[in-house]
């Protein structure tokens, strides 16, 4: 049970949930050993170094070919996302995310992609001085397509029954983040705990029918533009 985890604030509710969820000892032994950014976890998953984890949703496009399952739980923006932005005055992809780099092209935007806690920190810094020179890519997608956007998704190669039950429980549970965990997250990220809580309110995790339509729309755009998902070779 080798689980890989995106090491961003956006999965803080899952981090809290999994601490109390009943799980096998082999899961617990490996948990936290493989935590990184989405693009790294894509490779870890495709090369079989982990058998489950939250990875870039673009990688889930390979589910049939690579013989794995994509669960109905992910990291979803239904309006804003805050932590995936385009900086129009700059250039360059973000090495940490395959999905967001592809989304930039799908949206027809020009600029530098920035994701995760670094993007959230940048947005909060700019908003304090009234600087709006960034584009929230989740918000842009929703405005264009009128559908949610799924940035990350749980993908599973083994022990699917265990993960399915776990994710059903997670999607139904309202997670309250303890004060000490918030303070630790504040210390590590440099983002104040209330700002972390405000950020988490814009995210959801259950991929319902509308979010699934958003996934399919994104995949169709990728095919039209000839953008291929990450692969082992």
mmCIF file of C-alpha atoms in Angstrom:
data_model
loop_
_atom_site.group_PDB
_atom_site.id
_atom_site.type_symbol
_atom_site.label_atom_id
_atom_site.label_comp_id
_atom_site.label_asym_id
_atom_site.label_seq_id
_atom_site.Cartn_x
_atom_site.Cartn_y
_atom_site.Cartn_z
ATOM 1 C CA UNK A 1 0.000 0.000 0.000
ATOM 2 C CA UNK A 2 2.371 2.648 -1.278
ATOM 3 C CA UNK A 3 0.459 5.928 -1.179
ATOM 4 C CA UNK A 4 1.737 9.170 -2.697
ATOM 5 C CA UNK A 5 0.492 12.525 -1.465
ATOM 6 C CA UNK A 6 0.570 16.023 -2.929
ATOM 7 C CA UNK A 7 2.416 18.054 -0.321
ATOM 8 C CA UNK A 8 0.273 21.205 -0.574
ATOM 9 C CA UNK A 9 -2.195 22.962 1.692
ATOM 10 C CA UNK A 10 -5.048 21.939 -0.599
ATOM 11 C CA UNK A 11 -4.961 18.412 0.868
ATOM 12 C CA UNK A 12 -4.817 19.487 4.505
ATOM 13 C CA UNK A 13 -8.388 18.223 5.119
ATOM 14 C CA UNK A 14 -7.404 14.785 3.791
ATOM 15 C CA UNK A 15 -4.291 14.817 5.989
ATOM 16 C CA UNK A 16 -6.506 15.369 9.045
ATOM 17 C CA UNK A 17 -9.050 12.774 7.929
ATOM 18 C CA UNK A 18 -6.549 9.994 7.285
ATOM 19 C CA UNK A 19 -5.050 10.290 10.774
ATOM 20 C CA UNK A 20 -8.182 8.870 12.373
ATOM 21 C CA UNK A 21 -9.395 6.613 9.561
ATOM 22 C CA UNK A 22 -8.857 2.870 10.292
ATOM 23 C CA UNK A 23 -6.143 1.604 7.968
ATOM 24 C CA UNK A 24 -3.763 -1.360 7.609
ATOM 25 C CA UNK A 25 -0.313 -1.136 9.150
ATOM 26 C CA UNK A 26 1.370 -1.339 5.714
ATOM 27 C CA UNK A 27 -0.478 1.811 4.642
ATOM 28 C CA UNK A 28 0.579 3.644 7.787
ATOM 29 C CA UNK A 29 4.213 2.563 7.391
ATOM 30 C CA UNK A 30 4.477 4.010 3.896
ATOM 31 C CA UNK A 31 2.268 7.082 4.368
ATOM 32 C CA UNK A 32 4.256 10.344 4.357
ATOM 33 C CA UNK A 33 7.291 8.670 2.766
ATOM 34 C CA UNK A 34 6.135 9.655 -0.723
ATOM 35 C CA UNK A 35 4.921 13.228 -0.680
ATOM 36 C CA UNK A 36 5.816 15.720 -3.358
ATOM 37 C CA UNK A 37 4.386 17.959 -6.078
ATOM 38 C CA UNK A 38 1.897 16.609 -8.682
ATOM 39 C CA UNK A 39 4.275 16.217 -11.648
ATOM 40 C CA UNK A 40 6.742 14.189 -9.544
ATOM 41 C CA UNK A 41 3.949 11.929 -8.282
ATOM 42 C CA UNK A 42 2.823 11.390 -11.892
ATOM 43 C CA UNK A 43 6.186 9.746 -12.601
ATOM 44 C CA UNK A 44 6.227 7.834 -9.329
ATOM 45 C CA UNK A 45 2.790 6.420 -10.144
ATOM 46 C CA UNK A 46 3.403 5.610 -13.809
ATOM 47 C CA UNK A 47 6.705 3.875 -12.990
ATOM 48 C CA UNK A 48 5.031 1.821 -10.235
ATOM 49 C CA UNK A 49 6.919 3.345 -7.309
ATOM 50 C CA UNK A 50 3.574 4.136 -5.690
ATOM 51 C CA UNK A 51 0.327 2.270 -6.294
ATOM 52 C CA UNK A 52 -2.127 5.005 -5.276
ATOM 53 C CA UNK A 53 -2.161 8.739 -4.679
ATOM 54 C CA UNK A 54 -3.412 12.172 -5.615
ATOM 55 C CA UNK A 55 -1.766 13.036 -8.919
ATOM 56 C CA UNK A 56 -2.385 15.460 -11.799
ATOM 57 C CA UNK A 57 -5.799 14.877 -13.365
ATOM 58 C CA UNK A 58 -4.223 14.914 -16.853
ATOM 59 C CA UNK A 59 -2.474 11.647 -15.923
ATOM 60 C CA UNK A 60 -5.853 9.996 -15.283
ATOM 61 C CA UNK A 61 -6.433 10.237 -19.037
ATOM 62 C CA UNK A 62 -4.091 7.221 -19.310
ATOM 63 C CA UNK A 63 -6.202 5.075 -16.937
ATOM 64 C CA UNK A 64 -7.394 2.619 -19.566
ATOM 65 C CA UNK A 65 -4.013 2.259 -21.278
ATOM 66 C CA UNK A 66 -2.028 1.944 -18.055
ATOM 67 C CA UNK A 67 -4.684 -0.247 -16.388
ATOM 68 C CA UNK A 68 -5.437 1.776 -13.285
ATOM 69 C CA UNK A 69 -8.587 3.368 -11.877
ATOM 70 C CA UNK A 70 -9.351 7.028 -11.299
ATOM 71 C CA UNK A 71 -11.565 7.544 -8.255
ATOM 72 C CA UNK A 72 -14.348 10.094 -7.902
ATOM 73 C CA UNK A 73 -12.336 12.159 -5.447
ATOM 74 C CA UNK A 74 -9.985 14.957 -6.419
ATOM 75 C CA UNK A 75 -9.036 18.606 -5.935
ATOM 76 C CA UNK A 76 -11.812 20.664 -7.505
ATOM 77 C CA UNK A 77 -12.363 24.348 -8.229
ATOM 78 C CA UNK A 78 -15.994 25.355 -8.684
ATOM 79 C CA UNK A 79 -15.302 29.102 -8.903
ATOM 80 C CA UNK A 80 -11.879 30.372 -7.904
ATOM 81 C CA UNK A 81 -8.950 28.139 -7.091
ATOM 82 C CA UNK A 82 -6.411 30.813 -5.949
ATOM 83 C CA UNK A 83 -3.484 28.388 -5.987
ATOM 84 C CA UNK A 84 -3.212 27.951 -9.784
ATOM 85 C CA UNK A 85 -2.455 31.218 -11.528
ATOM 86 C CA UNK A 86 -1.060 32.706 -14.711
ATOM 87 C CA UNK A 87 1.304 35.680 -14.505
ATOM 88 C CA UNK A 88 0.775 37.378 -17.901
ATOM 89 C CA UNK A 89 3.883 39.581 -17.722
ATOM 90 C CA UNK A 90 6.183 36.566 -17.326
ATOM 91 C CA UNK A 91 6.872 33.374 -19.294
ATOM 92 C CA UNK A 92 7.384 29.720 -18.428
ATOM 93 C CA UNK A 93 5.700 26.531 -17.303
ATOM 94 C CA UNK A 94 5.603 25.308 -13.708
ATOM 95 C CA UNK A 95 7.676 22.118 -13.414
ATOM 96 C CA UNK A 96 5.411 21.009 -10.554
ATOM 97 C CA UNK A 97 2.193 20.526 -12.575
ATOM 98 C CA UNK A 98 1.406 18.894 -15.912
ATOM 99 C CA UNK A 99 -2.333 19.654 -15.638
ATOM 100 C CA UNK A 100 -1.928 23.390 -15.055
ATOM 101 C CA UNK A 101 0.601 23.763 -17.878
ATOM 102 C CA UNK A 102 -1.883 22.059 -20.211
ATOM 103 C CA UNK A 103 -4.737 24.201 -18.881
ATOM 104 C CA UNK A 104 -2.789 27.349 -19.800
ATOM 105 C CA UNK A 105 -2.817 26.219 -23.449
ATOM 106 C CA UNK A 106 -6.447 25.097 -23.328
ATOM 107 C CA UNK A 107 -7.451 28.530 -22.041
ATOM 108 C CA UNK A 108 -5.373 30.242 -24.716
ATOM 109 C CA UNK A 109 -3.410 32.214 -22.132
ATOM 110 C CA UNK A 110 0.137 33.539 -22.338
ATOM 111 C CA UNK A 111 2.312 33.845 -19.273
ATOM 112 C CA UNK A 112 4.011 31.913 -16.479
ATOM 113 C CA UNK A 113 2.151 29.189 -14.617
ATOM 114 C CA UNK A 114 2.495 29.104 -10.834
ATOM 115 C CA UNK A 115 0.757 26.514 -8.655
ATOM 116 C CA UNK A 116 0.392 25.267 -5.112
ATOM 117 C CA UNK A 117 1.346 27.046 -1.907
ATOM 118 C CA UNK A 118 3.772 29.284 -3.804
ATOM 119 C CA UNK A 119 0.905 30.555 -5.962
ATOM 120 C CA UNK A 120 -1.357 31.071 -2.953
ATOM 121 C CA UNK A 121 1.395 33.033 -1.176
ATOM 122 C CA UNK A 122 1.905 35.169 -4.312
ATOM 123 C CA UNK A 123 -1.820 35.924 -4.676
ATOM 124 C CA UNK A 124 -2.198 36.927 -1.033
ATOM 125 C CA UNK A 125 0.882 39.141 -1.265
ATOM 126 C CA UNK A 126 -0.431 40.888 -4.373
ATOM 127 C CA UNK A 127 -3.943 41.331 -3.020
ATOM 128 C CA UNK A 128 -2.611 43.124 0.048
ATOM 129 C CA UNK A 129 -1.283 45.890 -2.197
ATOM 130 C CA UNK A 130 -4.195 45.844 -4.646
ATOM 131 C CA UNK A 131 -2.193 44.155 -7.412
ATOM 132 C CA UNK A 132 -4.566 42.209 -9.699
ATOM 133 C CA UNK A 133 -1.988 41.380 -12.387
ATOM 134 C CA UNK A 134 -2.597 37.657 -12.299
ATOM 135 C CA UNK A 135 -5.231 35.319 -13.732
ATOM 136 C CA UNK A 136 -6.884 32.696 -11.558
ATOM 137 C CA UNK A 137 -6.937 29.756 -13.983
ATOM 138 C CA UNK A 138 -9.681 27.873 -12.169
ATOM 139 C CA UNK A 139 -11.907 30.933 -12.270
ATOM 140 C CA UNK A 140 -11.086 31.468 -15.958
ATOM 141 C CA UNK A 141 -12.036 27.866 -16.822
ATOM 142 C CA UNK A 142 -15.352 28.085 -14.939
ATOM 143 C CA UNK A 143 -16.181 31.400 -16.637
ATOM 144 C CA UNK A 144 -15.485 29.872 -20.066
ATOM 145 C CA UNK A 145 -17.001 26.407 -19.652
ATOM 146 C CA UNK A 146 -19.525 26.827 -16.811
ATOM 147 C CA UNK A 147 -18.179 23.603 -15.307
ATOM 148 C CA UNK A 148 -15.868 22.836 -12.357
ATOM 149 C CA UNK A 149 -12.231 22.030 -12.997
ATOM 150 C CA UNK A 150 -10.523 18.999 -11.444
ATOM 151 C CA UNK A 151 -6.825 19.715 -10.882
ATOM 152 C CA UNK A 152 -5.776 16.563 -9.058
ATOM 153 C CA UNK A 153 -7.347 13.130 -8.801
ATOM 154 C CA UNK A 154 -6.908 10.002 -6.737
ATOM 155 C CA UNK A 155 -5.633 7.211 -8.974
ATOM 156 C CA UNK A 156 -5.255 3.595 -7.847
ATOM 157 C CA UNK A 157 -3.441 0.519 -9.200
ATOM 158 C CA UNK A 158 -3.954 -1.886 -6.298
ATOM 159 C CA UNK A 159 -6.240 -2.365 -3.277
ATOM 160 C CA UNK A 160 -9.016 -0.428 -4.978
ATOM 161 C CA UNK A 161 -11.729 -1.660 -2.565
ATOM 162 C CA UNK A 162 -9.845 -0.213 0.421
ATOM 163 C CA UNK A 163 -9.294 3.146 -1.292
ATOM 164 C CA UNK A 164 -12.865 3.303 -2.556
ATOM 165 C CA UNK A 165 -14.228 2.900 0.982
ATOM 166 C CA UNK A 166 -11.727 5.408 2.326
ATOM 167 C CA UNK A 167 -12.622 8.009 -0.287
ATOM 168 C CA UNK A 168 -16.351 7.505 0.183
ATOM 169 C CA UNK A 169 -15.862 8.203 3.886
ATOM 170 C CA UNK A 170 -13.674 11.240 3.158
ATOM 171 C CA UNK A 171 -16.144 12.756 0.689
ATOM 172 C CA UNK A 172 -18.979 12.468 3.233
ATOM 173 C CA UNK A 173 -17.103 13.752 6.266
ATOM 174 C CA UNK A 174 -16.853 17.408 7.197
ATOM 175 C CA UNK A 175 -13.291 17.739 8.434
ATOM 176 C CA UNK A 176 -12.387 20.221 11.143
ATOM 177 C CA UNK A 177 -8.686 21.036 11.154
ATOM 178 C CA UNK A 178 -7.183 21.149 14.676
ATOM 179 C CA UNK A 179 -5.495 24.330 15.826
ATOM 180 C CA UNK A 180 -2.042 22.767 16.203
ATOM 181 C CA UNK A 181 -2.124 21.434 12.622
ATOM 182 C CA UNK A 182 -3.144 24.853 11.329
ATOM 183 C CA UNK A 183 -0.317 26.485 13.268
ATOM 184 C CA UNK A 184 2.173 23.991 11.853
ATOM 185 C CA UNK A 185 0.868 24.640 8.322
ATOM 186 C CA UNK A 186 1.156 28.381 8.960
ATOM 187 C CA UNK A 187 4.775 27.984 10.057
ATOM 188 C CA UNK A 188 5.747 25.824 7.063
ATOM 189 C CA UNK A 189 3.961 27.881 4.375
ATOM 190 C CA UNK A 190 4.274 31.415 5.738
ATOM 191 C CA UNK A 191 0.517 31.804 5.187
ATOM 192 C CA UNK A 192 -1.649 32.807 8.158
ATOM 193 C CA UNK A 193 -4.032 30.202 9.515
ATOM 194 C CA UNK A 194 -7.170 32.231 8.751
ATOM 195 C CA UNK A 195 -5.998 32.698 5.176
ATOM 196 C CA UNK A 196 -5.459 28.938 4.942
ATOM 197 C CA UNK A 197 -9.028 28.326 6.145
ATOM 198 C CA UNK A 198 -10.408 30.898 3.689
ATOM 199 C CA UNK A 199 -8.496 29.205 0.880
ATOM 200 C CA UNK A 200 -9.782 25.734 1.731
ATOM 201 C CA UNK A 201 -13.368 27.027 1.491
ATOM 202 C CA UNK A 202 -13.008 27.528 -2.288
ATOM 203 C CA UNK A 203 -12.052 23.866 -2.823
ATOM 204 C CA UNK A 204 -14.144 20.711 -2.894
ATOM 205 C CA UNK A 205 -13.166 17.064 -3.200
ATOM 206 C CA UNK A 206 -16.103 14.965 -4.431
ATOM 207 C CA UNK A 207 -16.202 14.573 -8.222
ATOM 208 C CA UNK A 208 -19.950 14.740 -8.876
ATOM 209 C CA UNK A 209 -21.616 14.601 -12.294
ATOM 210 C CA UNK A 210 -20.918 18.257 -13.045
ATOM 211 C CA UNK A 211 -17.239 17.912 -12.127
ATOM 212 C CA UNK A 212 -17.024 14.752 -14.251
ATOM 213 C CA UNK A 213 -18.424 16.697 -17.202
ATOM 214 C CA UNK A 214 -15.665 19.227 -16.547
ATOM 215 C CA UNK A 215 -13.036 16.462 -16.662
ATOM 216 C CA UNK A 216 -14.417 15.139 -19.956
ATOM 217 C CA UNK A 217 -14.543 18.638 -21.443
ATOM 218 C CA UNK A 218 -10.896 19.201 -20.481
ATOM 219 C CA UNK A 219 -9.851 15.882 -22.010
ATOM 220 C CA UNK A 220 -11.687 16.726 -25.219
ATOM 221 C CA UNK A 221 -9.841 20.049 -25.409
ATOM 222 C CA UNK A 222 -6.533 18.224 -24.918
ATOM 223 C CA UNK A 223 -7.293 15.875 -27.805
ATOM 224 C CA UNK A 224 -8.288 18.745 -30.095
ATOM 225 C CA UNK A 225 -5.058 20.591 -29.307
ATOM 226 C CA UNK A 226 -2.929 17.449 -29.522
ATOM 227 C CA UNK A 227 -1.707 17.770 -25.911
ATOM 228 C CA UNK A 228 -0.650 14.372 -24.584
ATOM 229 C CA UNK A 229 -0.705 13.290 -20.941
ATOM 230 C CA UNK A 230 2.503 12.336 -19.119
ATOM 231 C CA UNK A 231 3.901 8.898 -19.919
ATOM 232 C CA UNK A 232 6.729 6.690 -18.694
ATOM 233 C CA UNK A 233 8.774 7.195 -21.856
#
